[in-house]
PDB file of C-alpha atoms in Angstrom:
ATOM      1  CA  MET A   1      85.820  80.112  51.392  1.00  0.00           C
ATOM      2  CA  PHE A   2      89.990  78.686  50.869  1.00  0.00           C
ATOM      3  CA  SER A   3      91.127  81.637  50.015  1.00  0.00           C
ATOM      4  CA  TYR A   4      89.713  83.467  53.385  1.00  0.00           C
ATOM      5  CA  VAL A   5      91.245  81.053  55.366  1.00  0.00           C
ATOM      6  CA  PRO A   6      94.737  81.458  54.921  1.00  0.00           C
ATOM      7  CA  ARG A   7      94.110  85.427  55.505  1.00  0.00           C
ATOM      8  CA  LEU A   8      92.379  85.549  58.525  1.00  0.00           C
ATOM      9  CA  LEU A   9      95.204  82.808  60.121  1.00  0.00           C
ATOM     10  CA  LEU A  10      97.798  85.614  58.718  1.00  0.00           C
ATOM     11  CA  VAL A  11      95.616  87.838  61.076  1.00  0.00           C
ATOM     12  CA  VAL A  12      95.449  86.120  63.674  1.00  0.00           C
ATOM     13  CA  VAL A  13      99.583  85.715  64.207  1.00  0.00           C
ATOM     14  CA  LEU A  14      99.772  88.948  63.125  1.00  0.00           C
ATOM     15  CA  TRP A  15      97.366  90.089  66.366  1.00  0.00           C
ATOM     16  CA  ALA A  16      99.385  87.961  68.542  1.00  0.00           C
ATOM     17  CA  LEU A  17     103.287  88.977  67.331  1.00  0.00           C
ATOM     18  CA  THR A  18     101.786  92.183  67.639  1.00  0.00           C
ATOM     19  CA  PHE A  19     100.094  91.509  71.792  1.00  0.00           C
ATOM     20  CA  VAL A  20     103.692  89.733  72.296  1.00  0.00           C
ATOM     21  CA  SER A  21     105.943  93.174  71.272  1.00  0.00           C
ATOM     22  CA  PHE A  22     103.891  94.602  72.634  1.00  0.00           C
ATOM     23  CA  SER A  23     103.740  93.080  75.706  1.00  0.00           C
ATOM     24  CA  LYS A  24     107.442  92.866  76.266  1.00  0.00           C
ATOM     25  CA  ILE A  25     107.392  96.322  75.488  1.00  0.00           C
ATOM     26  CA  ASN A  26     105.703  97.353  78.422  1.00  0.00           C
ATOM     27  CA  ASP A  27     106.968  94.738  80.756  1.00  0.00           C
ATOM     28  CA  HIS A  28     110.165  96.976  79.612  1.00  0.00           C
ATOM     29  CA  ILE A  29     109.013 100.043  80.356  1.00  0.00           C
ATOM     30  CA  ILE A  30     107.252  99.112  83.199  1.00  0.00           C
ATOM     31  CA  GLY A  31     110.492  97.394  84.798  1.00  0.00           C
ATOM     32  CA  LYS A  32     112.295 100.782  83.897  1.00  0.00           C
ATOM     33  CA  VAL A  33     109.644 102.748  86.162  1.00  0.00           C
ATOM     34  CA  ASP A  34     109.605  99.791  88.548  1.00  0.00           C
ATOM     35  CA  ALA A  35     113.237  99.176  89.287  1.00  0.00           C
ATOM     36  CA  TYR A  36     114.609 101.606  92.117  1.00  0.00           C
ATOM     37  CA  ASN A  37     117.449 101.509  94.718  1.00  0.00           C
ATOM     38  CA  ILE A  38     116.182 101.147  98.643  1.00  0.00           C
ATOM     39  CA  ILE A  39     119.167 102.100 101.094  1.00  0.00           C
ATOM     40  CA  LYS A  40     118.059 100.843 104.477  1.00  0.00           C
ATOM     41  CA  VAL A  41     119.756 102.554 107.563  1.00  0.00           C
ATOM     42  CA  CYS A  42     119.725 100.616 110.860  1.00  0.00           C
ATOM     43  CA  GLN A  43     119.363 102.989 113.245  1.00  0.00           C
ATOM     44  CA  ASN A  44     119.846 100.943 115.969  1.00  0.00           C
ATOM     45  CA  LYS A  45     121.653 102.670 118.942  1.00  0.00           C
ATOM     46  CA  ASN A  46     124.372 100.119 118.600  1.00  0.00           C
ATOM     47  CA  CYS A  47     125.125 101.800 114.684  1.00  0.00           C
ATOM     48  CA  CYS A  48     124.129 105.681 115.721  1.00  0.00           C
ATOM     49  CA  LYS A  49     126.900 105.341 118.325  1.00  0.00           C
ATOM     50  CA  ARG A  50     128.802 104.706 115.860  1.00  0.00           C
ATOM     51  CA  ASN A  51     127.457 107.306 113.590  1.00  0.00           C
ATOM     52  CA  SER A  52     125.134 109.667 114.834  1.00  0.00           C
ATOM     53  CA  ASP A  53     125.029 111.176 111.222  1.00  0.00           C
ATOM     54  CA  ILE A  54     125.123 108.046 109.182  1.00  0.00           C
ATOM     55  CA  LEU A  55     121.657 108.370 107.824  1.00  0.00           C
ATOM     56  CA  GLN A  56     122.089 112.380 107.082  1.00  0.00           C
ATOM     57  CA  THR A  57     125.402 110.955 105.212  1.00  0.00           C
ATOM     58  CA  ILE A  58     123.261 109.056 102.908  1.00  0.00           C
ATOM     59  CA  HIS A  59     120.991 111.195 101.896  1.00  0.00           C
ATOM     60  CA  ASN A  60     124.333 113.884 100.891  1.00  0.00           C
ATOM     61  CA  LEU A  61     125.779 111.407  98.642  1.00  0.00           C
ATOM     62  CA  VAL A  62     122.354 109.718  97.118  1.00  0.00           C
ATOM     63  CA  GLY A  63     119.947 112.547  97.994  1.00  0.00           C
ATOM     64  CA  MET A  64     117.752 114.380  95.382  1.00  0.00           C
ATOM     65  CA  SER A  65     119.554 116.163  93.077  1.00  0.00           C
ATOM     66  CA  ASP A  66     120.633 117.033  89.349  1.00  0.00           C
ATOM     67  CA  GLY A  67     124.077 114.760  89.345  1.00  0.00           C
ATOM     68  CA  VAL A  68     122.286 111.990  90.412  1.00  0.00           C
ATOM     69  CA  ASP A  69     119.366 110.150  89.140  1.00  0.00           C
ATOM     70  CA  GLY A  70     116.767 110.057  91.246  1.00  0.00           C
ATOM     71  CA  ASN A  71     115.836 106.542  91.760  1.00  0.00           C
ATOM     72  CA  THR A  72     117.244 105.745  95.014  1.00  0.00           C
ATOM     73  CA  VAL A  73     114.802 105.871  98.333  1.00  0.00           C
ATOM     74  CA  VAL A  74     116.839 105.991 101.163  1.00  0.00           C
ATOM     75  CA  GLU A  75     114.913 104.917 104.645  1.00  0.00           C
ATOM     76  CA  SER A  76     115.902 104.514 107.900  1.00  0.00           C
ATOM     77  CA  SER A  77     115.425 100.729 109.689  1.00  0.00           C
ATOM     78  CA  GLY A  78     115.542  98.917 112.109  1.00  0.00           C
ATOM     79  CA  CYS A  79     118.296  96.431 113.103  1.00  0.00           C
ATOM     80  CA  LEU A  80     119.527  95.073 110.135  1.00  0.00           C
ATOM     81  CA  SER A  81     121.637  92.153 112.048  1.00  0.00           C
ATOM     82  CA  GLN A  82     125.666  92.390 112.805  1.00  0.00           C
ATOM     83  CA  CYS A  83     125.698  95.467 114.491  1.00  0.00           C
ATOM     84  CA  ASP A  84     129.028  94.621 116.269  1.00  0.00           C
ATOM     85  CA  MET A  85     130.075  95.263 112.703  1.00  0.00           C
ATOM     86  CA  GLY A  86     128.411  98.433 112.369  1.00  0.00           C
ATOM     87  CA  PRO A  87     126.962 100.782 111.097  1.00  0.00           C
ATOM     88  CA  ASN A  88     124.605  98.750 108.814  1.00  0.00           C
ATOM     89  CA  ILE A  89     123.256  99.809 105.727  1.00  0.00           C
ATOM     90  CA  GLU A  90     121.066  97.595 103.405  1.00  0.00           C
ATOM     91  CA  VAL A  91     120.547  98.097  99.812  1.00  0.00           C
ATOM     92  CA  THR A  92     118.149  96.471  97.618  1.00  0.00           C
ATOM     93  CA  THR A  93     117.278  96.983  94.295  1.00  0.00           C
ATOM     94  CA  LYS A  94     113.381  96.782  93.704  1.00  0.00           C
ATOM     95  CA  GLY A  95     112.588  95.176  90.511  1.00  0.00           C
ATOM     96  CA  ASP A  96     115.062  93.115  90.382  1.00  0.00           C
ATOM     97  CA  LYS A  97     114.930  89.736  91.452  1.00  0.00           C
ATOM     98  CA  LYS A  98     118.359  88.848  90.063  1.00  0.00           C
ATOM     99  CA  THR A  99     120.417  90.677  92.442  1.00  0.00           C
ATOM    100  CA  PRO A 100     119.905  89.668  96.107  1.00  0.00           C
ATOM    101  CA  PRO A 101     119.592  92.744  98.562  1.00  0.00           C
ATOM    102  CA  MET A 102     123.520  93.808 100.291  1.00  0.00           C
ATOM    103  CA  VAL A 103     124.078  94.314 103.749  1.00  0.00           C
ATOM    104  CA  LEU A 104     127.016  96.367 104.010  1.00  0.00           C
ATOM    105  CA  ASN A 105     128.864  97.060 107.328  1.00  0.00           C
ATOM    106  CA  GLY A 106     131.693  99.638 108.964  1.00  0.00           C
ATOM    107  CA  MET A 107     130.256 102.515 107.519  1.00  0.00           C
ATOM    108  CA  THR A 108     131.571 104.357 109.947  1.00  0.00           C
ATOM    109  CA  ASP A 109     132.458 108.243 108.096  1.00  0.00           C
ATOM    110  CA  VAL A 110     131.572 109.600 104.520  1.00  0.00           C
ATOM    111  CA  GLN A 111     134.785 108.574 102.559  1.00  0.00           C
ATOM    112  CA  THR A 112     134.072 104.940 103.934  1.00  0.00           C
ATOM    113  CA  ILE A 113     130.184 104.717 102.697  1.00  0.00           C
ATOM    114  CA  ALA A 114     131.164 106.558  99.611  1.00  0.00           C
ATOM    115  CA  PHE A 115     133.193 103.832  98.527  1.00  0.00           C
ATOM    116  CA  HIS A 116     131.313 101.487  99.191  1.00  0.00           C
ATOM    117  CA  LEU A 117     128.461 102.918  97.088  1.00  0.00           C
ATOM    118  CA  GLY A 118     130.552 103.081  94.278  1.00  0.00           C
ATOM    119  CA  GLU A 119     131.683  99.509  93.853  1.00  0.00           C
ATOM    120  CA  LEU A 120     128.073  99.177  93.631  1.00  0.00           C
ATOM    121  CA  SER A 121     127.789 100.831  91.035  1.00  0.00           C
ATOM    122  CA  THR A 122     130.714  99.276  89.072  1.00  0.00           C
ATOM    123  CA  THR A 123     130.426  95.893  90.063  1.00  0.00           C
ATOM    124  CA  THR A 124     127.063  94.535  91.608  1.00  0.00           C
ATOM    125  CA  MET A 125     124.149  96.486  91.498  1.00  0.00           C
ATOM    126  CA  PRO A 126     124.757  98.158  88.190  1.00  0.00           C
ATOM    127  CA  THR A 127     121.563  99.927  88.094  1.00  0.00           C
ATOM    128  CA  PHE A 128     123.040 102.080  91.288  1.00  0.00           C
ATOM    129  CA  PRO A 129     123.880 105.602  90.554  1.00  0.00           C
ATOM    130  CA  LEU A 130     127.514 106.775  90.905  1.00  0.00           C
ATOM    131  CA  VAL A 131     128.014 109.184  93.264  1.00  0.00           C
ATOM    132  CA  PRO A 132     129.549 112.444  91.996  1.00  0.00           C
ATOM    133  CA  LYS A 133     132.900 113.701  93.444  1.00  0.00           C
ATOM    134  CA  LEU A 134     130.945 117.072  94.286  1.00  0.00           C
ATOM    135  CA  LEU A 135     129.176 115.507  96.594  1.00  0.00           C
ATOM    136  CA  ILE A 136     131.913 113.280  98.440  1.00  0.00           C
ATOM    137  CA  ALA A 137     133.617 116.107  98.610  1.00  0.00           C
ATOM    138  CA  ALA A 138     130.749 118.045 100.149  1.00  0.00           C
ATOM    139  CA  SER A 139     129.743 115.736 102.766  1.00  0.00           C
ATOM    140  CA  LYS A 140     133.298 115.337 103.395  1.00  0.00           C
ATOM    141  CA  VAL A 141     133.856 119.000 104.778  1.00  0.00           C
ATOM    142  CA  ILE A 142     130.399 118.487 106.610  1.00  0.00           C
ATOM    143  CA  GLU A 143     132.254 115.704 108.243  1.00  0.00           C
ATOM    144  CA  THR A 144     134.697 117.350 109.351  1.00  0.00           C
ATOM    145  CA  SER A 145     133.178 120.873 110.033  1.00  0.00           C
ATOM    146  CA  GLU A 146     131.114 119.016 112.705  1.00  0.00           C
ATOM    147  CA  THR A 147     134.566 117.818 114.542  1.00  0.00           C
ATOM    148  CA  PHE A 148     135.032 121.532 114.749  1.00  0.00           C
ATOM    149  CA  ALA A 149     131.923 122.641 116.233  1.00  0.00           C
ATOM    150  CA  THR A 150     132.645 119.656 119.163  1.00  0.00           C
ATOM    151  CA  ASN A 151     136.033 121.281 119.804  1.00  0.00           C
ATOM    152  CA  GLY A 152     134.338 124.823 119.939  1.00  0.00           C
ATOM    153  CA  GLN A 153     135.956 126.268 117.009  1.00  0.00           C
ATOM    154  CA  HIS A 154     132.806 127.988 114.838  1.00  0.00           C
ATOM    155  CA  GLU A 155     134.496 130.272 113.387  1.00  0.00           C
ATOM    156  CA  GLU A 156     136.445 127.415 111.206  1.00  0.00           C
ATOM    157  CA  GLN A 157     133.090 125.459 110.791  1.00  0.00           C
ATOM    158  CA  ILE A 158     132.031 128.865 109.010  1.00  0.00           C
ATOM    159  CA  ARG A 159     134.748 128.567 107.268  1.00  0.00           C
ATOM    160  CA  TYR A 160     135.234 125.220 106.050  1.00  0.00           C
ATOM    161  CA  LEU A 161     131.241 125.282 105.153  1.00  0.00           C
ATOM    162  CA  THR A 162     131.388 128.585 103.154  1.00  0.00           C
ATOM    163  CA  SER A 163     133.854 127.509 101.069  1.00  0.00           C
ATOM    164  CA  VAL A 164     131.844 124.413  99.705  1.00  0.00           C
ATOM    165  CA  ILE A 165     128.919 126.292  99.610  1.00  0.00           C
ATOM    166  CA  GLY A 166     130.501 128.253  97.094  1.00  0.00           C
ATOM    167  CA  LYS A 167     131.483 125.337  95.543  1.00  0.00           C
ATOM    168  CA  LEU A 168     127.630 123.744  95.654  1.00  0.00           C
ATOM    169  CA  GLU A 169     125.540 126.842  95.041  1.00  0.00           C
ATOM    170  CA  ILE A 170     127.320 126.910  91.268  1.00  0.00           C
ATOM    171  CA  SER A 171     127.768 123.546  90.514  1.00  0.00           C
ATOM    172  CA  SER A 172     124.948 121.638  91.987  1.00  0.00           C
ATOM    173  CA  PRO A 173     122.455 124.112  94.039  1.00  0.00           C
ATOM    174  CA  SER A 174     119.712 121.890  94.245  1.00  0.00           C
ATOM    175  CA  THR A 175     120.639 119.058  96.187  1.00  0.00           C
ATOM    176  CA  THR A 176     120.301 117.441  99.394  1.00  0.00           C
ATOM    177  CA  VAL A 177     123.932 118.027 100.488  1.00  0.00           C
ATOM    178  CA  ASN A 178     123.738 122.437 100.428  1.00  0.00           C
ATOM    179  CA  ALA A 179     120.776 122.361 102.180  1.00  0.00           C
ATOM    180  CA  HIS A 180     122.023 120.853 104.761  1.00  0.00           C
ATOM    181  CA  ALA A 181     125.643 122.678 104.526  1.00  0.00           C
ATOM    182  CA  HIS A 182     123.639 126.014 104.586  1.00  0.00           C
ATOM    183  CA  ALA A 183     121.284 124.417 107.959  1.00  0.00           C
ATOM    184  CA  VAL A 184     125.110 123.527 109.445  1.00  0.00           C
ATOM    185  CA  ARG A 185     126.219 127.200 108.671  1.00  0.00           C
ATOM    186  CA  ALA A 186     122.902 128.745 110.131  1.00  0.00           C
ATOM    187  CA  ARG A 187     123.608 127.226 114.233  1.00  0.00           C
ATOM    188  CA  ALA A 188     127.475 127.259 113.646  1.00  0.00           C
ATOM    189  CA  TYR A 189     126.708 131.363 112.924  1.00  0.00           C
ATOM    190  CA  LEU A 190     124.266 131.977 116.063  1.00  0.00           C
ATOM    191  CA  ARG A 191     127.253 129.903 118.294  1.00  0.00           C
ATOM    192  CA  SER A 192     130.071 131.912 117.341  1.00  0.00           C
ATOM    193  CA  PHE A 193     127.553 134.841 117.686  1.00  0.00           C
ATOM    194  CA  GLU A 194     126.669 133.403 121.144  1.00  0.00           C
ATOM    195  CA  GLU A 195     130.431 132.677 121.978  1.00  0.00           C
ATOM    196  CA  GLU A 196     131.782 136.682 121.511  1.00  0.00           C
ATOM    197  CA  GLN A 197     132.655 138.020 124.604  1.00  0.00           C
ATOM    198  CA  GLU A 198     133.626 141.764 122.944  1.00  0.00           C
ATOM    199  CA  GLU A 199     131.140 143.923 121.714  1.00  0.00           C
ATOM    200  CA  LYS A 200     128.393 141.528 119.219  1.00  0.00           C
ATOM    201  CA  ASN A 201     127.353 141.978 115.876  1.00  0.00           C
ATOM    202  CA  ASN A 202     124.279 142.043 114.182  1.00  0.00           C
ATOM    203  CA  ASP A 203     125.969 140.283 110.535  1.00  0.00           C
ATOM    204  CA  LYS A 204     126.320 136.841 111.784  1.00  0.00           C
ATOM    205  CA  VAL A 205     122.089 136.839 113.200  1.00  0.00           C
ATOM    206  CA  ILE A 206     121.428 137.720 109.642  1.00  0.00           C
ATOM    207  CA  SER A 207     123.601 135.428 108.144  1.00  0.00           C
ATOM    208  CA  ALA A 208     122.024 133.141 110.608  1.00  0.00           C
ATOM    209  CA  ILE A 209     118.515 134.014 108.882  1.00  0.00           C
ATOM    210  CA  HIS A 210     119.347 133.737 105.503  1.00  0.00           C
ATOM    211  CA  ASP A 211     120.956 130.428 105.313  1.00  0.00           C
ATOM    212  CA  ALA A 212     117.894 129.314 107.567  1.00  0.00           C
ATOM    213  CA  GLN A 213     115.645 130.870 104.710  1.00  0.00           C
ATOM    214  CA  ARG A 214     117.816 129.478 101.755  1.00  0.00           C
ATOM    215  CA  VAL A 215     116.955 125.899 103.313  1.00  0.00           C
ATOM    216  CA  VAL A 216     113.053 126.436 104.018  1.00  0.00           C
ATOM    217  CA  ARG A 217     112.056 128.589 101.180  1.00  0.00           C
ATOM    218  CA  ASP A 218     114.790 127.000  98.444  1.00  0.00           C
ATOM    219  CA  LEU A 219     115.715 123.898  99.135  1.00  0.00           C
ATOM    220  CA  SER A 220     112.872 122.790 101.085  1.00  0.00           C
ATOM    221  CA  ALA A 221     111.903 119.775  97.990  1.00  0.00           C
ATOM    222  CA  VAL A 222     115.172 118.566  97.998  1.00  0.00           C
ATOM    223  CA  ALA A 223     116.191 118.937 102.120  1.00  0.00           C
ATOM    224  CA  THR A 224     115.767 116.482 104.400  1.00  0.00           C
ATOM    225  CA  PRO A 225     113.671 116.511 108.395  1.00  0.00           C
ATOM    226  CA  THR A 226     116.820 116.855 109.633  1.00  0.00           C
ATOM    227  CA  SER A 227     117.834 119.601 107.662  1.00  0.00           C
ATOM    228  CA  LEU A 228     114.870 121.792 107.597  1.00  0.00           C
ATOM    229  CA  PHE A 229     114.988 121.187 111.533  1.00  0.00           C
ATOM    230  CA  LEU A 230     118.126 123.127 112.015  1.00  0.00           C
ATOM    231  CA  ALA A 231     116.945 126.229 109.554  1.00  0.00           C
ATOM    232  CA  TYR A 232     114.077 126.121 111.458  1.00  0.00           C
ATOM    233  CA  ARG A 233     115.740 126.465 114.954  1.00  0.00           C
ATOM    234  CA  ALA A 234     118.408 129.022 113.072  1.00  0.00           C
ATOM    235  CA  TRP A 235     116.040 131.238 112.124  1.00  0.00           C
ATOM    236  CA  THR A 236     113.595 131.110 115.262  1.00  0.00           C
ATOM    237  CA  ASP A 237     116.560 131.820 117.588  1.00  0.00           C
ATOM    238  CA  ALA A 238     118.160 134.575 115.328  1.00  0.00           C
ATOM    239  CA  GLU A 239     114.842 135.819 115.956  1.00  0.00           C
ATOM    240  CA  LEU A 240     114.442 136.280 119.431  1.00  0.00           C
ATOM    241  CA  ILE A 241     117.843 137.190 119.418  1.00  0.00           C
ATOM    242  CA  LEU A 242     117.074 140.416 117.022  1.00  0.00           C
ATOM    243  CA  ALA A 243     113.736 140.893 119.083  1.00  0.00           C
ATOM    244  CA  LYS A 244     115.867 141.082 122.566  1.00  0.00           C
ATOM    245  CA  GLN A 245     118.076 143.688 121.661  1.00  0.00           C
ATOM    246  CA  GLN A 246     115.689 145.724 119.888  1.00  0.00           C
ATOM    247  CA  LYS A 247     113.641 145.344 123.535  1.00  0.00           C
ATOM    248  CA  GLN A 248     110.652 145.886 122.264  1.00  0.00           C
ATOM    249  CA  GLN A 249     107.899 143.025 122.819  1.00  0.00           C
ATOM    250  CA  GLN A 250     105.642 143.329 119.787  1.00  0.00           C
ATOM    251  CA  ASN A 251     108.643 142.198 117.361  1.00  0.00           C
ATOM    252  CA  ASN A 252     108.090 138.596 118.942  1.00  0.00           C
ATOM    253  CA  GLU A 253     104.751 138.045 115.993  1.00  0.00           C
ATOM    254  CA  LYS A 254     107.832 137.948 113.778  1.00  0.00           C
ATOM    255  CA  VAL A 255     109.332 134.857 115.597  1.00  0.00           C
ATOM    256  CA  ILE A 256     105.847 133.571 115.928  1.00  0.00           C
ATOM    257  CA  ASP A 257     104.987 133.643 112.261  1.00  0.00           C
ATOM    258  CA  VAL A 258     108.585 131.614 111.913  1.00  0.00           C
ATOM    259  CA  LEU A 259     107.226 129.152 114.460  1.00  0.00           C
ATOM    260  CA  SER A 260     104.141 128.976 112.809  1.00  0.00           C
ATOM    261  CA  GLU A 261     105.470 128.408 109.573  1.00  0.00           C
ATOM    262  CA  TRP A 262     107.935 125.627 111.283  1.00  0.00           C
ATOM    263  CA  TYR A 263     104.485 123.982 112.399  1.00  0.00           C
ATOM    264  CA  ARG A 264     102.928 123.378 109.069  1.00  0.00           C
ATOM    265  CA  ALA A 265     105.808 122.177 107.679  1.00  0.00           C
ATOM    266  CA  GLN A 266     107.242 119.249 110.408  1.00  0.00           C
ATOM    267  CA  PRO A 267     103.520 118.990 112.324  1.00  0.00           C
ATOM    268  CA  LYS A 268     105.848 116.204 114.785  1.00  0.00           C
ATOM    269  CA  TYR A 269     107.140 119.046 116.789  1.00  0.00           C
ATOM    270  CA  GLY A 270     103.757 120.604 116.759  1.00  0.00           C
ATOM    271  CA  THR A 271     103.198 120.197 121.259  1.00  0.00           C
ATOM    272  CA  LYS A 272     106.801 121.756 121.144  1.00  0.00           C
ATOM    273  CA  LEU A 273     105.837 124.035 118.960  1.00  0.00           C
ATOM    274  CA  GLN A 274     102.558 125.454 119.723  1.00  0.00           C
ATOM    275  CA  GLY A 275     103.739 125.183 123.521  1.00  0.00           C
ATOM    276  CA  GLU A 276     106.820 128.026 122.378  1.00  0.00           C
ATOM    277  CA  ILE A 277     104.079 129.931 120.674  1.00  0.00           C
ATOM    278  CA  ASP A 278     101.598 129.998 123.525  1.00  0.00           C
ATOM    279  CA  SER A 279     105.254 131.147 125.539  1.00  0.00           C
ATOM    280  CA  LEU A 280     105.644 134.250 123.765  1.00  0.00           C
ATOM    281  CA  ARG A 281     102.279 134.769 123.338  1.00  0.00           C
ATOM    282  CA  ARG A 282     102.068 135.323 127.450  1.00  0.00           C
ATOM    283  CA  LEU A 283     105.351 137.709 127.091  1.00  0.00           C
ATOM    284  CA  SER A 284     103.438 139.814 124.460  1.00  0.00           C
ATOM    285  CA  VAL A 285      99.770 140.268 126.573  1.00  0.00           C
ATOM    286  CA  GLU A 286     102.539 141.024 129.965  1.00  0.00           C
ATOM    287  CA  SER A 287     104.596 143.673 128.513  1.00  0.00           C
TER     288      SER A 287
END
């Protein structure tokens, strides 16, 4: 009987140690899974005046990709305070109680945002992913290309975007920034086409459709709502141009198909899109 007690005690101790060990391992695993970064981007009008594209830019830098760890969530936010120092973002590591949230001010351009995010990954927030240089460069090119668009230099915008898309398609095709570059270029093709004074060439319209389809068919999983909106708008408008050129109202069915697909992909625009669909159907009946 006395020999049985030590054995029982040994079993109890081993069981307790095993339970503690597994608990620690489990806690460690849960910590690994639960620990992720959240970037809140202030969308207050004062911040947006200084950088209206900040939300898309941060998506481009840390969005889903082959080169960036997929443990960062980007979301829009209300005022984060200090709007006079904006645009502002707040970075939090969920599951890390040791690191307090950080508010970063003055996020006015790609270079500034990339620099501060890089500082986070190397100093205060080791869990924050380091942004690959290619994504920074690509985001900077998109930012510069939009300046050309503002000045009506759409050919220059297309040239800039084409150079970076070529690199992204080789090195980082399945990235948020690649999807956005295609969407912006689709819009640029159409604007360039509309401004042509001489006999218009449909090559740009077809190119716009190809870019838009690349976004909505191949890259929709990594594209932002903004990129999807730009792509579907460009695709719809391109199909309308082709239908008008052919002067065959039945071709509106192709446009309606695109609008219907857009409706399913982004139902938040449902009322507006349904209005466009109804208008095109009335035209088809009248013709």
